[in-house]
Amino acid sequence: MLKNEKKYRLATKAIHAGQKPDETTGAIMVPIYASSTYVQESPGKHKGYEYSRTQNPTRESYEKCVADLESGSFGFAFASGMSAADAILSLLEVGDEVIAIDDLYGGTRRLFEKVAIKKSGLNFKFIDYKDFSNLNNFITVKTKMIWVESPTNPLLKIVDFKNLSLAGNEIIKVVDNTFASPIIQRPLEYGIDIVMHSATKYLNGHSDMIGGIAVTNRSDIQEKLAFIQNSIGAIQGPFDSFLALRGLKTLPIRMERHNYNAENIAEFLEKNDKVGRVIYPGLKSHPQHLLAKEQMNGFGGIISFYLKADIEKTKNFLESCQIFSLAESLGGVESLIEHPAIMTHGSVDKPLREILGITDNFVRLSVGIEDLNDLIDDLENAFKESGL
Ligand SMILES: *Cc1c(COP(=O)(O)O)cnc(C)c1O
């Protein structure tokens, strides 16, 4: 472990934070501690580990590394992004209200509306990103949490963290930072209380595990989340913690390439006459481009756009791509393409989808780290093959 980790820069932290050579063997990579329990010298006298739901050395290194990258003090790793979200909601009590951005990851919206209302008696108010500049009009005495994604999924709206952090002192502000990663933005630095991730996406980055993580630097929240993580038990196992810790080492360098490829592809699409509106925070045409420039260091790997096509031709286009694989998910090294209305946001009711702008000709790309020219050729070829 590095001394004074806080003073190191992100690319160094990504490789070293929370990690030290194994004390017994010198192994440079944190081992997979596949142990459920730990021997105690005398009852209650142990080396900091009792039972692996509560603490596991592999998970702990991974949690510390992400916490450090996010400028947080404590991290809690869960079996999925959704179980991280569920644990965060467990900070609340029956009758509490959550204000959330309307353009949310479909699964988060499902957790809120179809599970948390019934199971936990919480209430949810969904508002447009524009209304976040007048949050006081929406906050009531019952409002205990504000939940945003930025950029949002899939319309890539940007929330102003500085402004958000000023809303109601007692309200816990949560940012789902999955789309950006801590290399691009660190919401805790703006006074946000909790950052969460689907580690399945950029943090791990290799499309080979499912995981979630929550980070805070408030010790009161840390205490509660530790209790909830141990009580509910939806922990990240040691094997997946190892994979994610390994993935983190290349996060800074991967994000550089994601940013570069996506910026260039967004410009290519914007010039193409088969494409209507292109949404990417790095484009000058993005309504919040200036805010994105201020708040983000790079604009990420996700691009959304409207084809000038009906549903059939849109499907043909998606099927005609070779390097862009037709699949849900995002944030891996490989490029993916998907149809939000049918795939990732199929669980959102159609009328709401239409209001949000998730129409039948709407396409989302997760731009990977392959060669930029091959990716552009692939899209070019799919335009031709699909008869657009
Ligand atoms: C994928 C995703 C989630 C859910 O994470 P899982 O790891 O699939 O449970 C939450 N938020 C966002 C923004 C996501 O993209």
Short mmCIF file of N, CA and C in Angstrom, two decimals, residues 183 209 263:
data_model
loop_
_atom_site.label_atom_id
_atom_site.label_comp_id
_atom_site.label_asym_id
_atom_site.label_seq_id
_atom_site.Cartn_x
_atom_site.Cartn_y
_atom_site.Cartn_z
N ILE A 183 -12.89 8.55 -13.34
CA ILE A 183 -11.83 9.17 -14.14
C ILE A 183 -12.39 10.44 -14.79
N MET A 209 -18.27 -9.86 -15.36
CA MET A 209 -18.84 -10.03 -14.02
C MET A 209 -20.00 -9.05 -13.84
N GLU A 263 -15.81 10.51 -29.07
CA GLU A 263 -15.84 11.89 -29.58
C GLU A 263 -15.80 11.90 -31.10
#
